[in-house]
Amino acid sequence: MILNGKLLADKIIIELKEKINRSFLQVQRAPKLAIIQVGNNLASNSYIKSKILRGKQSGILVELHRFEDDVQQREILQFLETLNSDPSVDGIIIQQPLPPSLNIKELMNHIDYNKDADGFSNYNAGKLFLGETAIRPATPFGIILLLKEYNINVTGLNACVIGRSNIVGMPIAKMLLDLNATVTICHSKTKNLSLHTKKADLIICAIGQPKFLTAEMVKKGCIIIDVGINRLEGNLVGDVDYEALVKKASFITPVPGGVGPLTVVSLLSNTYQLYCLHNNLKFN
Ligand code: NAD
């Protein structure tokens, strides 16, 4: 069965719009997300475009602040302070990738943790790893929403996460552990990776290697979540060999139309969560 992320994203946007309309009556302003972009990366432009579009659909103002490639670290730090102290801004994100001259960690941790809509700050990452309520990184949060939508209970499942980045692999591993899955994390130095994937009931593949996961590497009936977004011969493809695996998996996400749309709506949902926090509204 195909896990349709686009369909779920559409549904979440409608629900979010209803909640925002109700909150607007009380607060008299819409939630606002500020995006900082440096340079003109084509993939970033397309992600930002969908954040702005989905923002419009849900009633969240999405403001783009673009800087030139040669911007200095301190200029962005100062700008973050302006956004931090602006009461009309609920969420702030820094679109990655950034030029190597900039220190992304310092920038992310300069965002007020109560405006950290990506949940990448040390504060929110720390809370997630301590099992406390936190702003959750959008991609793993979206994956959990998708599993729930299709009533996939991960309790006791052998989950194999391939990739250990701070934005996908590590947080999704922790979220699955919190849902009582038994989690194995594989990465570029893992030996005999197939040994792990063949045992898995659920595989999350987030490495950025086109069609890396093949049919021979998985058992029949496993659940496959493909996080990868790669360009191959002019097409967008994931990290898994979808055509081969769609016949072998019990559930699988397509690329595009799987995890990607949920990343965007989870980010907007995080922004609404912060807006609720800033305005003493109940978030649900
Ligand atoms: P990253 O480059 O930060 O991390 C990649 C991870 O994959 C590393 O931990 C590395 O050890 C592992 N890895 C690399 N090659 C490997 C191999 N051959 N075998 C096993 N492990 C290997 O990447 P990221 O930011 O986590 O993103 C991963 C992919 O997910 C990329 O394609 C990215 O574009 C995509 N992505 C998609 C979304 C979405 O919304 N769908 C969001 C974030 C990232």
PDB file of C-alpha atoms in Angstrom, residues 41-235:
ATOM      1  CA  ASN A  41      20.230  27.500  -3.966  1.00  0.00           C
ATOM      2  CA  LEU A  42      17.727  26.087  -6.471  1.00  0.00           C
ATOM      3  CA  ALA A  43      16.508  23.236  -4.250  1.00  0.00           C
ATOM      4  CA  SER A  44      16.105  25.689  -1.342  1.00  0.00           C
ATOM      5  CA  ASN A  45      14.100  28.020  -3.592  1.00  0.00           C
ATOM      6  CA  SER A  46      11.673  25.240  -4.376  1.00  0.00           C
ATOM      7  CA  TYR A  47      11.311  24.174  -0.693  1.00  0.00           C
ATOM      8  CA  ILE A  48      10.733  27.799   0.323  1.00  0.00           C
ATOM      9  CA  LYS A  49       8.145  28.195  -2.429  1.00  0.00           C
ATOM     10  CA  SER A  50       6.121  25.304  -1.036  1.00  0.00           C
ATOM     11  CA  LYS A  51       6.449  26.649   2.524  1.00  0.00           C
ATOM     12  CA  ILE A  52       5.044  29.995   1.352  1.00  0.00           C
ATOM     13  CA  LEU A  53       2.242  28.318  -0.629  1.00  0.00           C
ATOM     14  CA  ARG A  54       1.243  25.981   2.219  1.00  0.00           C
ATOM     15  CA  GLY A  55       1.470  28.944   4.611  1.00  0.00           C
ATOM     16  CA  LYS A  56      -1.058  30.835   2.473  1.00  0.00           C
ATOM     17  CA  GLN A  57      -3.371  27.822   2.428  1.00  0.00           C
ATOM     18  CA  SER A  58      -3.297  27.460   6.207  1.00  0.00           C
ATOM     19  CA  GLY A  59      -3.391  31.141   7.177  1.00  0.00           C
ATOM     20  CA  ILE A  60       0.223  31.393   8.359  1.00  0.00           C
ATOM     21  CA  LEU A  61       2.241  34.377   7.157  1.00  0.00           C
ATOM     22  CA  VAL A  62       5.542  33.177   5.766  1.00  0.00           C
ATOM     23  CA  GLU A  63       8.161  35.903   5.327  1.00  0.00           C
ATOM     24  CA  LEU A  64      11.355  35.310   3.399  1.00  0.00           C
ATOM     25  CA  HIS A  65      14.531  37.225   4.345  1.00  0.00           C
ATOM     26  CA  ARG A  66      17.196  36.629   1.772  1.00  0.00           C
ATOM     27  CA  PHE A  67      20.882  37.492   2.206  1.00  0.00           C
ATOM     28  CA  GLU A  68      23.704  37.479  -0.335  1.00  0.00           C
ATOM     29  CA  ASP A  69      26.252  34.616  -0.331  1.00  0.00           C
ATOM     30  CA  ASP A  70      28.945  36.847   1.148  1.00  0.00           C
ATOM     31  CA  VAL A  71      26.892  37.915   4.182  1.00  0.00           C
ATOM     32  CA  GLN A  72      28.844  37.946   7.447  1.00  0.00           C
ATOM     33  CA  GLN A  73      27.908  35.700  10.362  1.00  0.00           C
ATOM     34  CA  ARG A  74      27.429  38.704  12.653  1.00  0.00           C
ATOM     35  CA  GLU A  75      24.894  40.310  10.269  1.00  0.00           C
ATOM     36  CA  ILE A  76      22.675  37.252  10.481  1.00  0.00           C
ATOM     37  CA  LEU A  77      23.165  37.027  14.256  1.00  0.00           C
ATOM     38  CA  GLN A  78      22.002  40.631  14.541  1.00  0.00           C
ATOM     39  CA  PHE A  79      19.061  40.007  12.268  1.00  0.00           C
ATOM     40  CA  LEU A  80      18.060  36.988  14.358  1.00  0.00           C
ATOM     41  CA  GLU A  81      17.994  39.253  17.407  1.00  0.00           C
ATOM     42  CA  THR A  82      15.582  41.566  15.598  1.00  0.00           C
ATOM     43  CA  LEU A  83      13.327  38.628  14.776  1.00  0.00           C
ATOM     44  CA  ASN A  84      13.652  37.226  18.309  1.00  0.00           C
ATOM     45  CA  SER A  85      12.374  40.460  19.796  1.00  0.00           C
ATOM     46  CA  ASP A  86       9.599  40.997  17.222  1.00  0.00           C
ATOM     47  CA  PRO A  87       6.325  39.927  18.908  1.00  0.00           C
ATOM     48  CA  SER A  88       4.640  39.350  15.536  1.00  0.00           C
ATOM     49  CA  VAL A  89       7.121  36.557  14.674  1.00  0.00           C
ATOM     50  CA  ASP A  90       6.270  33.123  16.089  1.00  0.00           C
ATOM     51  CA  GLY A  91       8.731  30.893  14.279  1.00  0.00           C
ATOM     52  CA  ILE A  92      12.157  31.372  12.699  1.00  0.00           C
ATOM     53  CA  ILE A  93      14.069  28.947  10.487  1.00  0.00           C
ATOM     54  CA  ILE A  94      17.341  29.071   8.620  1.00  0.00           C
ATOM     55  CA  GLN A  95      17.031  27.356   5.262  1.00  0.00           C
ATOM     56  CA  GLN A  96      19.890  24.944   4.666  1.00  0.00           C
ATOM     57  CA  PRO A  97      22.338  24.538   3.021  1.00  0.00           C
ATOM     58  CA  LEU A  98      24.307  27.646   3.993  1.00  0.00           C
ATOM     59  CA  PRO A  99      27.639  28.700   2.496  1.00  0.00           C
ATOM     60  CA  PRO A 100      30.510  26.988   4.380  1.00  0.00           C
ATOM     61  CA  SER A 101      31.730  30.391   5.642  1.00  0.00           C
ATOM     62  CA  LEU A 102      28.759  30.500   8.034  1.00  0.00           C
ATOM     63  CA  ASN A 103      28.505  28.631  11.328  1.00  0.00           C
ATOM     64  CA  ILE A 104      25.072  27.020  11.201  1.00  0.00           C
ATOM     65  CA  LYS A 105      25.216  25.690  14.770  1.00  0.00           C
ATOM     66  CA  GLU A 106      25.830  29.125  16.211  1.00  0.00           C
ATOM     67  CA  LEU A 107      23.049  30.603  14.092  1.00  0.00           C
ATOM     68  CA  MET A 108      20.529  27.904  15.035  1.00  0.00           C
ATOM     69  CA  ASN A 109      21.276  28.386  18.694  1.00  0.00           C
ATOM     70  CA  HIS A 110      20.867  32.144  18.379  1.00  0.00           C
ATOM     71  CA  ILE A 111      17.183  31.672  17.556  1.00  0.00           C
ATOM     72  CA  ASP A 112      15.030  32.105  20.664  1.00  0.00           C
ATOM     73  CA  TYR A 113      14.191  28.492  21.532  1.00  0.00           C
ATOM     74  CA  ASN A 114      10.557  29.510  21.812  1.00  0.00           C
ATOM     75  CA  LYS A 115      10.697  30.534  18.132  1.00  0.00           C
ATOM     76  CA  ASP A 116      12.747  27.538  16.948  1.00  0.00           C
ATOM     77  CA  ALA A 117      10.187  26.175  14.465  1.00  0.00           C
ATOM     78  CA  ASP A 118      12.601  23.569  13.076  1.00  0.00           C
ATOM     79  CA  GLY A 119      13.397  22.225  16.539  1.00  0.00           C
ATOM     80  CA  PHE A 120      17.112  22.112  15.658  1.00  0.00           C
ATOM     81  CA  SER A 121      18.420  24.145  18.606  1.00  0.00           C
ATOM     82  CA  ASN A 122      20.370  22.425  21.376  1.00  0.00           C
ATOM     83  CA  TYR A 123      17.476  23.239  23.696  1.00  0.00           C
ATOM     84  CA  ASN A 124      14.739  21.546  21.660  1.00  0.00           C
ATOM     85  CA  ALA A 125      16.975  18.657  20.535  1.00  0.00           C
ATOM     86  CA  GLY A 126      17.943  18.139  24.190  1.00  0.00           C
ATOM     87  CA  LYS A 127      14.327  18.101  25.277  1.00  0.00           C
ATOM     88  CA  LEU A 128      13.441  15.581  22.572  1.00  0.00           C
ATOM     89  CA  PHE A 129      16.260  13.295  23.664  1.00  0.00           C
ATOM     90  CA  LEU A 130      15.245  13.591  27.322  1.00  0.00           C
ATOM     91  CA  GLY A 131      11.688  12.585  26.446  1.00  0.00           C
ATOM     92  CA  GLU A 132      10.184  15.982  27.253  1.00  0.00           C
ATOM     93  CA  THR A 133       7.645  17.908  25.207  1.00  0.00           C
ATOM     94  CA  ALA A 134       9.562  19.817  22.562  1.00  0.00           C
ATOM     95  CA  ILE A 135       9.259  21.347  19.141  1.00  0.00           C
ATOM     96  CA  ARG A 136      10.012  18.325  16.993  1.00  0.00           C
ATOM     97  CA  PRO A 137      12.045  18.486  13.790  1.00  0.00           C
ATOM     98  CA  ALA A 138       9.601  18.618  10.904  1.00  0.00           C
ATOM     99  CA  THR A 139      10.672  15.633   8.807  1.00  0.00           C
ATOM    100  CA  PRO A 140      10.650  12.985  11.561  1.00  0.00           C
ATOM    101  CA  PHE A 141       7.502  14.515  13.048  1.00  0.00           C
ATOM    102  CA  GLY A 142       5.855  14.197   9.607  1.00  0.00           C
ATOM    103  CA  ILE A 143       6.893  10.539   9.373  1.00  0.00           C
ATOM    104  CA  ILE A 144       5.255   9.804  12.728  1.00  0.00           C
ATOM    105  CA  LEU A 145       2.069  11.558  11.570  1.00  0.00           C
ATOM    106  CA  LEU A 146       2.057   9.421   8.421  1.00  0.00           C
ATOM    107  CA  LEU A 147       2.504   6.156  10.341  1.00  0.00           C
ATOM    108  CA  LYS A 148      -0.328   7.154  12.676  1.00  0.00           C
ATOM    109  CA  GLU A 149      -2.619   8.105   9.789  1.00  0.00           C
ATOM    110  CA  TYR A 150      -2.292   4.582   8.388  1.00  0.00           C
ATOM    111  CA  ASN A 151      -2.717   2.997  11.843  1.00  0.00           C
ATOM    112  CA  ILE A 152       0.774   1.561  11.778  1.00  0.00           C
ATOM    113  CA  ASN A 153       1.609   0.655  15.352  1.00  0.00           C
ATOM    114  CA  VAL A 154       5.382   0.453  15.718  1.00  0.00           C
ATOM    115  CA  THR A 155       5.397  -1.067  19.209  1.00  0.00           C
ATOM    116  CA  GLY A 156       7.792  -4.010  19.232  1.00  0.00           C
ATOM    117  CA  LEU A 157       8.716  -3.627  15.555  1.00  0.00           C
ATOM    118  CA  ASN A 158      12.329  -3.920  14.480  1.00  0.00           C
ATOM    119  CA  ALA A 159      12.963  -0.493  12.991  1.00  0.00           C
ATOM    120  CA  CYS A 160      16.099   0.200  11.000  1.00  0.00           C
ATOM    121  CA  VAL A 161      17.002   3.849  10.464  1.00  0.00           C
ATOM    122  CA  ILE A 162      19.598   4.387   7.747  1.00  0.00           C
ATOM    123  CA  GLY A 163      21.329   7.748   8.225  1.00  0.00           C
ATOM    124  CA  ARG A 164      22.266   9.491  11.465  1.00  0.00           C
ATOM    125  CA  SER A 165      21.893  13.201  10.722  1.00  0.00           C
ATOM    126  CA  ASN A 166      20.681  15.541  13.438  1.00  0.00           C
ATOM    127  CA  ILE A 167      17.724  16.610  11.317  1.00  0.00           C
ATOM    128  CA  VAL A 168      16.368  13.211  10.266  1.00  0.00           C
ATOM    129  CA  GLY A 169      18.123  10.005  11.329  1.00  0.00           C
ATOM    130  CA  MET A 170      18.793  10.716  15.000  1.00  0.00           C
ATOM    131  CA  PRO A 171      15.458  12.363  15.874  1.00  0.00           C
ATOM    132  CA  ILE A 172      13.344   9.765  14.018  1.00  0.00           C
ATOM    133  CA  ALA A 173      15.266   7.008  15.830  1.00  0.00           C
ATOM    134  CA  LYS A 174      14.405   8.626  19.172  1.00  0.00           C
ATOM    135  CA  MET A 175      10.746   9.167  18.220  1.00  0.00           C
ATOM    136  CA  LEU A 176      10.410   5.508  17.181  1.00  0.00           C
ATOM    137  CA  LEU A 177      12.065   4.418  20.410  1.00  0.00           C
ATOM    138  CA  ASP A 178       9.568   6.548  22.326  1.00  0.00           C
ATOM    139  CA  LEU A 179       6.839   4.634  20.490  1.00  0.00           C
ATOM    140  CA  ASN A 180       8.399   1.364  21.706  1.00  0.00           C
ATOM    141  CA  ALA A 181      10.033   0.203  18.487  1.00  0.00           C
ATOM    142  CA  THR A 182      13.380  -1.605  18.737  1.00  0.00           C
ATOM    143  CA  VAL A 183      15.657   0.694  16.797  1.00  0.00           C
ATOM    144  CA  THR A 184      18.893   0.053  14.925  1.00  0.00           C
ATOM    145  CA  ILE A 185      20.716   3.029  13.434  1.00  0.00           C
ATOM    146  CA  CYS A 186      22.876   2.345  10.360  1.00  0.00           C
ATOM    147  CA  HIS A 187      25.234   4.807   8.682  1.00  0.00           C
ATOM    148  CA  SER A 188      28.040   5.090   6.162  1.00  0.00           C
ATOM    149  CA  LYS A 189      30.434   3.074   8.341  1.00  0.00           C
ATOM    150  CA  THR A 190      27.994   0.222   9.098  1.00  0.00           C
ATOM    151  CA  LYS A 191      29.334  -3.172   8.050  1.00  0.00           C
ATOM    152  CA  ASN A 192      26.995  -5.576   6.251  1.00  0.00           C
ATOM    153  CA  LEU A 193      24.143  -3.115   6.263  1.00  0.00           C
ATOM    154  CA  SER A 194      21.863  -5.678   4.579  1.00  0.00           C
ATOM    155  CA  LEU A 195      22.024  -7.863   7.681  1.00  0.00           C
ATOM    156  CA  HIS A 196      20.204  -5.108   9.553  1.00  0.00           C
ATOM    157  CA  THR A 197      17.754  -4.145   6.825  1.00  0.00           C
ATOM    158  CA  LYS A 198      16.768  -7.777   6.178  1.00  0.00           C
ATOM    159  CA  LYS A 199      15.698  -8.156   9.823  1.00  0.00           C
ATOM    160  CA  ALA A 200      13.709  -4.918   9.832  1.00  0.00           C
ATOM    161  CA  ASP A 201       9.924  -4.634   9.913  1.00  0.00           C
ATOM    162  CA  LEU A 202      10.234  -0.885   9.310  1.00  0.00           C
ATOM    163  CA  ILE A 203      12.995   0.888   7.390  1.00  0.00           C
ATOM    164  CA  ILE A 204      13.532   4.646   7.349  1.00  0.00           C
ATOM    165  CA  CYS A 205      16.029   5.535   4.655  1.00  0.00           C
ATOM    166  CA  ALA A 206      17.548   9.031   4.925  1.00  0.00           C
ATOM    167  CA  ILE A 207      20.970   9.119   3.311  1.00  0.00           C
ATOM    168  CA  GLY A 208      20.787  11.047   0.039  1.00  0.00           C
ATOM    169  CA  GLN A 209      21.867   8.184  -2.277  1.00  0.00           C
ATOM    170  CA  PRO A 210      19.510   7.551  -5.199  1.00  0.00           C
ATOM    171  CA  LYS A 211      17.850   4.118  -5.180  1.00  0.00           C
ATOM    172  CA  PHE A 212      20.262   2.831  -2.501  1.00  0.00           C
ATOM    173  CA  LEU A 213      17.831   0.405  -0.854  1.00  0.00           C
ATOM    174  CA  THR A 214      17.071  -2.473  -3.214  1.00  0.00           C
ATOM    175  CA  ALA A 215      14.612  -5.366  -3.094  1.00  0.00           C
ATOM    176  CA  GLU A 216      17.334  -7.878  -2.110  1.00  0.00           C
ATOM    177  CA  MET A 217      18.039  -5.883   1.059  1.00  0.00           C
ATOM    178  CA  VAL A 218      14.596  -6.157   2.642  1.00  0.00           C
ATOM    179  CA  LYS A 219      12.212  -8.849   3.804  1.00  0.00           C
ATOM    180  CA  LYS A 220       8.790  -9.251   2.237  1.00  0.00           C
ATOM    181  CA  GLY A 221       6.080  -7.170   3.876  1.00  0.00           C
ATOM    182  CA  CYS A 222       8.330  -4.602   5.521  1.00  0.00           C
ATOM    183  CA  ILE A 223       7.293  -0.964   5.819  1.00  0.00           C
ATOM    184  CA  ILE A 224       9.502   1.474   3.942  1.00  0.00           C
ATOM    185  CA  ILE A 225       9.757   5.216   4.504  1.00  0.00           C
ATOM    186  CA  ASP A 226      11.877   6.956   1.899  1.00  0.00           C
ATOM    187  CA  VAL A 227      13.157  10.327   3.081  1.00  0.00           C
ATOM    188  CA  GLY A 228      15.706  10.899   0.330  1.00  0.00           C
ATOM    189  CA  ILE A 229      15.300  13.551  -2.317  1.00  0.00           C
ATOM    190  CA  ASN A 230      17.761  13.127  -5.161  1.00  0.00           C
ATOM    191  CA  ARG A 231      17.887  14.331  -8.740  1.00  0.00           C
ATOM    192  CA  LEU A 232      18.599  11.546 -11.206  1.00  0.00           C
ATOM    193  CA  GLU A 233      18.529  12.179 -14.949  1.00  0.00           C
ATOM    194  CA  GLY A 234      16.237  15.151 -14.467  1.00  0.00           C
ATOM    195  CA  ASN A 235      13.803  13.324 -12.177  1.00  0.00           C
TER     196      ASN A 235
END
